[in-house]
């Protein structure tokens, strides 16, 4: 029963879980795409070159 679950914060709500999963996956795709198009902003050098 939903009323039995409502006051408890650890109760699972399918609608909330679906929304969180959807937002999480879209954030991962967005971050992956952003990382793929960005070039490193620091030049890496070998320590032996110094």
C-alpha atoms as a PDB file:
ATOM      1  CA  UNK A   1       0.000   0.000   0.000  1.00  0.00           C
ATOM      2  CA  UNK A   2       1.356   3.426  -0.932  1.00  0.00           C
ATOM      3  CA  UNK A   3       0.198   5.080   2.303  1.00  0.00           C
ATOM      4  CA  UNK A   4       2.224   2.527   4.297  1.00  0.00           C
ATOM      5  CA  UNK A   5       5.330   3.470   2.362  1.00  0.00           C
ATOM      6  CA  UNK A   6       4.915   7.246   2.027  1.00  0.00           C
ATOM      7  CA  UNK A   7       6.495   8.544   5.277  1.00  0.00           C
ATOM      8  CA  UNK A   8       9.587   6.342   4.990  1.00  0.00           C
ATOM      9  CA  UNK A   9      12.407   7.831   2.890  1.00  0.00           C
ATOM     10  CA  UNK A  10      13.930   4.427   2.066  1.00  0.00           C
ATOM     11  CA  UNK A  11      10.790   3.133   0.376  1.00  0.00           C
ATOM     12  CA  UNK A  12      11.195   2.521  -3.366  1.00  0.00           C
ATOM     13  CA  UNK A  13       8.953   4.433  -5.729  1.00  0.00           C
ATOM     14  CA  UNK A  14       8.994   3.043  -9.311  1.00  0.00           C
ATOM     15  CA  UNK A  15       8.323   6.452 -10.881  1.00  0.00           C
ATOM     16  CA  UNK A  16      11.163   8.096  -8.958  1.00  0.00           C
ATOM     17  CA  UNK A  17      13.520   5.217  -9.697  1.00  0.00           C
ATOM     18  CA  UNK A  18      12.737   5.395 -13.439  1.00  0.00           C
ATOM     19  CA  UNK A  19      13.336   9.176 -13.487  1.00  0.00           C
ATOM     20  CA  UNK A  20      16.641   8.871 -11.615  1.00  0.00           C
ATOM     21  CA  UNK A  21      17.870   6.094 -13.903  1.00  0.00           C
ATOM     22  CA  UNK A  22      16.903   8.075 -17.003  1.00  0.00           C
ATOM     23  CA  UNK A  23      18.680  11.241 -15.757  1.00  0.00           C
ATOM     24  CA  UNK A  24      21.743   9.277 -14.670  1.00  0.00           C
ATOM     25  CA  UNK A  25      22.159   7.541 -18.026  1.00  0.00           C
ATOM     26  CA  UNK A  26      21.688  10.767 -19.981  1.00  0.00           C
ATOM     27  CA  UNK A  27      24.341  12.435 -17.830  1.00  0.00           C
ATOM     28  CA  UNK A  28      26.786   9.626 -18.518  1.00  0.00           C
ATOM     29  CA  UNK A  29      26.191   9.867 -22.274  1.00  0.00           C
ATOM     30  CA  UNK A  30      26.570  13.646 -22.141  1.00  0.00           C
ATOM     31  CA  UNK A  31      29.825  13.499 -20.170  1.00  0.00           C
ATOM     32  CA  UNK A  32      31.240  10.818 -22.464  1.00  0.00           C
ATOM     33  CA  UNK A  33      30.427  12.847 -25.571  1.00  0.00           C
ATOM     34  CA  UNK A  34      31.920  15.989 -24.040  1.00  0.00           C
ATOM     35  CA  UNK A  35      35.131  14.188 -23.092  1.00  0.00           C
ATOM     36  CA  UNK A  36      35.479  12.785 -26.607  1.00  0.00           C
ATOM     37  CA  UNK A  37      35.445  16.219 -28.274  1.00  0.00           C
ATOM     38  CA  UNK A  38      37.616  18.076 -25.766  1.00  0.00           C
ATOM     39  CA  UNK A  39      41.363  18.007 -26.209  1.00  0.00           C
ATOM     40  CA  UNK A  40      43.644  18.014 -23.168  1.00  0.00           C
ATOM     41  CA  UNK A  41      44.428  21.529 -21.997  1.00  0.00           C
ATOM     42  CA  UNK A  42      47.830  20.619 -20.562  1.00  0.00           C
ATOM     43  CA  UNK A  43      50.843  19.547 -22.548  1.00  0.00           C
ATOM     44  CA  UNK A  44      52.345  16.343 -21.196  1.00  0.00           C
ATOM     45  CA  UNK A  45      56.101  16.056 -21.222  1.00  0.00           C
ATOM     46  CA  UNK A  46      58.426  13.229 -20.426  1.00  0.00           C
ATOM     47  CA  UNK A  47      60.531  13.794 -17.294  1.00  0.00           C
ATOM     48  CA  UNK A  48      63.629  12.770 -19.269  1.00  0.00           C
ATOM     49  CA  UNK A  49      63.017  15.678 -21.672  1.00  0.00           C
ATOM     50  CA  UNK A  50      63.546  18.126 -18.819  1.00  0.00           C
END
